[in-house]
CSV table of N, CA and C in Angstrom, one decimal:
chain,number,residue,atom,x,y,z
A,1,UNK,N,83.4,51.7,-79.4
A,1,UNK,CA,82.3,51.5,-78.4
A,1,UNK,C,82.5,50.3,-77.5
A,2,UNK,N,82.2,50.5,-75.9
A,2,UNK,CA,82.5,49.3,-75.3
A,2,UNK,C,81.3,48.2,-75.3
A,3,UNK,N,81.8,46.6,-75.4
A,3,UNK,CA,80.6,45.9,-75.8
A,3,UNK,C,79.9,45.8,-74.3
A,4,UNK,N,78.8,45.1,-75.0
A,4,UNK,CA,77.7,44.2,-73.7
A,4,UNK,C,77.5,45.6,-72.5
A,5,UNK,N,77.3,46.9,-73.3
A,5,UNK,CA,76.5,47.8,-72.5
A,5,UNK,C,75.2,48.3,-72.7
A,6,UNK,N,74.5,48.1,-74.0
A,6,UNK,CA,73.3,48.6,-74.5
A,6,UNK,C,72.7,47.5,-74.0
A,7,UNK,N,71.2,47.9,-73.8
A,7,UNK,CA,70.0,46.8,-73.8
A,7,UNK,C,70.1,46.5,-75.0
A,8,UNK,N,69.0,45.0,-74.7
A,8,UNK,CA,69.0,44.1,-75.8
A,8,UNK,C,67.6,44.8,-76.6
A,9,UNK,N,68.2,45.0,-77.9
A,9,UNK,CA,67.1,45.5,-79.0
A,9,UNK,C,66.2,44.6,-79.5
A,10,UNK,N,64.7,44.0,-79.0
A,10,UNK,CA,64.1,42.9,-79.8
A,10,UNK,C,62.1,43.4,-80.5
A,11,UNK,N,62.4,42.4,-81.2
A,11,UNK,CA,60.5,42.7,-81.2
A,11,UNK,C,59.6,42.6,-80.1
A,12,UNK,N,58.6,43.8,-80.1
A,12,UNK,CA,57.5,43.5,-79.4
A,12,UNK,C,56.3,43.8,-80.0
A,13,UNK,N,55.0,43.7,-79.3
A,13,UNK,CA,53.7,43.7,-79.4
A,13,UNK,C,53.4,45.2,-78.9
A,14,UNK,N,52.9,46.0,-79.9
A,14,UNK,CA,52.4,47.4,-79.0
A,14,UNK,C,51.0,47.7,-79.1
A,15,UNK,N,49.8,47.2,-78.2
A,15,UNK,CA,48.4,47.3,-78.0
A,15,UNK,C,48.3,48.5,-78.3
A,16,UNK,N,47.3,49.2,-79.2
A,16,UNK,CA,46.6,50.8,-79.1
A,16,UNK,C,45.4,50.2,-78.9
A,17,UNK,N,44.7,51.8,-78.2
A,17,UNK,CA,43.7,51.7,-77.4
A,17,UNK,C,42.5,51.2,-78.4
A,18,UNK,N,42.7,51.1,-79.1
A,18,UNK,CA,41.7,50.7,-80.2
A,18,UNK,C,42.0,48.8,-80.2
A,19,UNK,N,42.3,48.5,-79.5
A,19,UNK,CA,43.0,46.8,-79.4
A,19,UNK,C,43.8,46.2,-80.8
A,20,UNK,N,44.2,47.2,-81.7
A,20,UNK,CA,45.3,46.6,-82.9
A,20,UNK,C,46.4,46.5,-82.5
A,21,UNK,N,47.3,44.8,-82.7
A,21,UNK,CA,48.5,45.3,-82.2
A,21,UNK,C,49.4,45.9,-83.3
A,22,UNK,N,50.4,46.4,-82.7
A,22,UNK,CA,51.5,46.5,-83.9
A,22,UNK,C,52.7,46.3,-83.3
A,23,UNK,N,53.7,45.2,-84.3
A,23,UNK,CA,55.0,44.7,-84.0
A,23,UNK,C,55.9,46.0,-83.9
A,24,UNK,N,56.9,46.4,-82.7
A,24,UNK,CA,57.6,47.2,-83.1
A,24,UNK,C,59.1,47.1,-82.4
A,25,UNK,N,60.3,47.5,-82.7
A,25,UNK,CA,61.5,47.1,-82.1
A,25,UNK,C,61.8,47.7,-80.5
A,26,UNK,N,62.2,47.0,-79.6
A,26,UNK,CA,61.9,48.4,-79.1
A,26,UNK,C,62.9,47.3,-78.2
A,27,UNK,N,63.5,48.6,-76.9
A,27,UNK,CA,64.6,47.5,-75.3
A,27,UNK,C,63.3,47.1,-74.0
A,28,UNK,N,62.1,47.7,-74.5
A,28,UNK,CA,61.0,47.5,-73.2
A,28,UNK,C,61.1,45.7,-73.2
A,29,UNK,N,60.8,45.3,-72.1
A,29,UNK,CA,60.6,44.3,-71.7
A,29,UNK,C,61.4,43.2,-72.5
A,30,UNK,N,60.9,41.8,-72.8
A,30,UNK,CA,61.6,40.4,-73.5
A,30,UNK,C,61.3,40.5,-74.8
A,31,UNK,N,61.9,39.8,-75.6
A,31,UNK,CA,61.2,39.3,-76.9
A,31,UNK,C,59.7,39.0,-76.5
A,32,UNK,N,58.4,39.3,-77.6
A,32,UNK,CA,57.4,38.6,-77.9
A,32,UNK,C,56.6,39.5,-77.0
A,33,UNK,N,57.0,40.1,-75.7
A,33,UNK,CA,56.2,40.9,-74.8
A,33,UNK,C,54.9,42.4,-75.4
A,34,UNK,N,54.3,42.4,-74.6
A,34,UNK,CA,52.7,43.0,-75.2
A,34,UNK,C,52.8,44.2,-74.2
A,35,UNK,N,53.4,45.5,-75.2
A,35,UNK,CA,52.8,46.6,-74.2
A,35,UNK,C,51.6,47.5,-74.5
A,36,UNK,N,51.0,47.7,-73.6
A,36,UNK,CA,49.6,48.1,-73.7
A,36,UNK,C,49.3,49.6,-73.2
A,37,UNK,N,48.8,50.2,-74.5
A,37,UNK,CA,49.3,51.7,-74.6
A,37,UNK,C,47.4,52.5,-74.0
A,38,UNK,N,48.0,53.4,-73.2
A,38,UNK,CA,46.5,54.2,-72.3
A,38,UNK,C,46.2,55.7,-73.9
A,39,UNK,N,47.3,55.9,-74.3
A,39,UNK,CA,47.3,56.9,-75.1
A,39,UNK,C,48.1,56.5,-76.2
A,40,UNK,N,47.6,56.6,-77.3
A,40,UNK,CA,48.0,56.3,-78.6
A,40,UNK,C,48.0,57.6,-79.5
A,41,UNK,N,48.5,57.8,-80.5
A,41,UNK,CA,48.6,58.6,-82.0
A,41,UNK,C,47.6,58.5,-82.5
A,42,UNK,N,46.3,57.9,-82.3
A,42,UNK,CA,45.2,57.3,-82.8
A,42,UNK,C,44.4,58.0,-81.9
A,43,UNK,N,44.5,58.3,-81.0
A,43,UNK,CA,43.3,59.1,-80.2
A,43,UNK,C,44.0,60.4,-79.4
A,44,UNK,N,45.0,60.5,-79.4
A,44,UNK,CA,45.5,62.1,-78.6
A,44,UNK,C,45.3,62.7,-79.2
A,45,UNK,N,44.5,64.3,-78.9
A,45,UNK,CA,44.5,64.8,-79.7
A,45,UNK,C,45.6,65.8,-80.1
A,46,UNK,N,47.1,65.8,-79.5
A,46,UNK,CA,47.9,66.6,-80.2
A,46,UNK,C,48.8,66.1,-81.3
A,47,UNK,N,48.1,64.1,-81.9
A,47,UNK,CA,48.2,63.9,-83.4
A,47,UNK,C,47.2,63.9,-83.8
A,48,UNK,N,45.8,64.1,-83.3
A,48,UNK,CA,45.0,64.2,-84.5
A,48,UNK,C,44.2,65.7,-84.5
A,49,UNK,N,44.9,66.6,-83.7
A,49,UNK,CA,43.8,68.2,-84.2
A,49,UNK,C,42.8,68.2,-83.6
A,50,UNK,N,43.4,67.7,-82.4
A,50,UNK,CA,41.7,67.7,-81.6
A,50,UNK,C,40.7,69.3,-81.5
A,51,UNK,N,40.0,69.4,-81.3
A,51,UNK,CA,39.0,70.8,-81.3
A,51,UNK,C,39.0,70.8,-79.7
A,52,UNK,N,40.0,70.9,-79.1
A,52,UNK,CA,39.4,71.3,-77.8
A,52,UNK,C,39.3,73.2,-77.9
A,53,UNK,N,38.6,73.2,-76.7
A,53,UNK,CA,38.7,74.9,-76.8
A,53,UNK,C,39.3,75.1,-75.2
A,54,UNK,N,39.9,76.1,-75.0
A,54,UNK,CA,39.9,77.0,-74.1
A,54,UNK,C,39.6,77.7,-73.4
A,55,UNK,N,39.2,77.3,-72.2
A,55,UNK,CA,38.2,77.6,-71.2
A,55,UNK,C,39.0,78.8,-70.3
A,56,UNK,N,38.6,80.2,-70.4
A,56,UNK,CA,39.6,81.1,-69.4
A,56,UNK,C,38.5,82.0,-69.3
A,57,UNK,N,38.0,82.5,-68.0
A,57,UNK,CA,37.0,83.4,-67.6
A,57,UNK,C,37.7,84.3,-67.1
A,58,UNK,N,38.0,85.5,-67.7
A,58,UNK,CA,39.1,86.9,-67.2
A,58,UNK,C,40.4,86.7,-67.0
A,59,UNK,N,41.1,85.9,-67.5
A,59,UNK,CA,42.3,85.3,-67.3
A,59,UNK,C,43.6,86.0,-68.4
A,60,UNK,N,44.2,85.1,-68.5
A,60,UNK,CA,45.3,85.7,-69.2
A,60,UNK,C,44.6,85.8,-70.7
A,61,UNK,N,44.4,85.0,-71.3
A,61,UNK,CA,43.6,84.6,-72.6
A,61,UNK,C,42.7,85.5,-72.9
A,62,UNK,N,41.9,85.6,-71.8
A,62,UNK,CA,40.9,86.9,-72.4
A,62,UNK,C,41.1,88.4,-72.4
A,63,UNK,N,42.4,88.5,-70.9
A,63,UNK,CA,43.0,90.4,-71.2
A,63,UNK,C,43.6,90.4,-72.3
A,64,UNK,N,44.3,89.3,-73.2
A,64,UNK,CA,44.9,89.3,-74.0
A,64,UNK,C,44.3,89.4,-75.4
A,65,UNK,N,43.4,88.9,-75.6
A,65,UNK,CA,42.4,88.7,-76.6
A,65,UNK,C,41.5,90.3,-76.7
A,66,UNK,N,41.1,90.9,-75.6
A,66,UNK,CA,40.8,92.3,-75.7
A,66,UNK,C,41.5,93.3,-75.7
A,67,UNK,N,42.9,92.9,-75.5
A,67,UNK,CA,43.9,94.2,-76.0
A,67,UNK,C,44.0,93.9,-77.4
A,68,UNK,N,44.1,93.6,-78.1
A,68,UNK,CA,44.2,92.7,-79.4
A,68,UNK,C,43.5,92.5,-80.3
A,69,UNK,N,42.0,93.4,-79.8
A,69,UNK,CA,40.8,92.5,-81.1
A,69,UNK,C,40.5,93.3,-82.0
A,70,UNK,N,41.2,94.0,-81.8
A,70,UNK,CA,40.8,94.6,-83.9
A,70,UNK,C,41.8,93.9,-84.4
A,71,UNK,N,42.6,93.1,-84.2
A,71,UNK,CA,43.9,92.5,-85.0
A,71,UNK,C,43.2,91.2,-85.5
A,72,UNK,N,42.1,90.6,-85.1
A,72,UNK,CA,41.3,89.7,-85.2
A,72,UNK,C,41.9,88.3,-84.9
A,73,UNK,N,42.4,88.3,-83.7
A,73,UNK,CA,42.9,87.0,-82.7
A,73,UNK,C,41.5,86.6,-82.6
């Protein structure tokens, strides 16, 4: 491997929206730097199972769901 081509691997500060930090290794920014996260694991809901529902008025979703409903989609 050729040297002095990778960024430099150091600790940082990772803000979740909830204001905890947590130390993590990372090439973003300098040592000791604070990045501050809009979306976290802690509130998206495609880590935590959000209940959104699906909003489709005669759309693909619903010709689909009516060809289909005795199969119990």
């Amino acid at each position: 491997m050729r040297k002095d081509i990778h960024p430099d691997y150091h600790m940082i500060n990772v803000k979740m929206t909830d204001g905890t930090l947590v130390p993590m290794m990372s090439t973003y920014g300098a040592e000791g730097d604070t990045l501050a996260l809009e979306i976290d694991p802690s509130a998206h809901p495609a880590w935590t199972g959000g209940n959104s529902r699906l909003m489709d008025t005669g759309g693909r979703v619903s010709k689909f769901k009516k060809k289909y409903e005795g199969l119990g989609f």
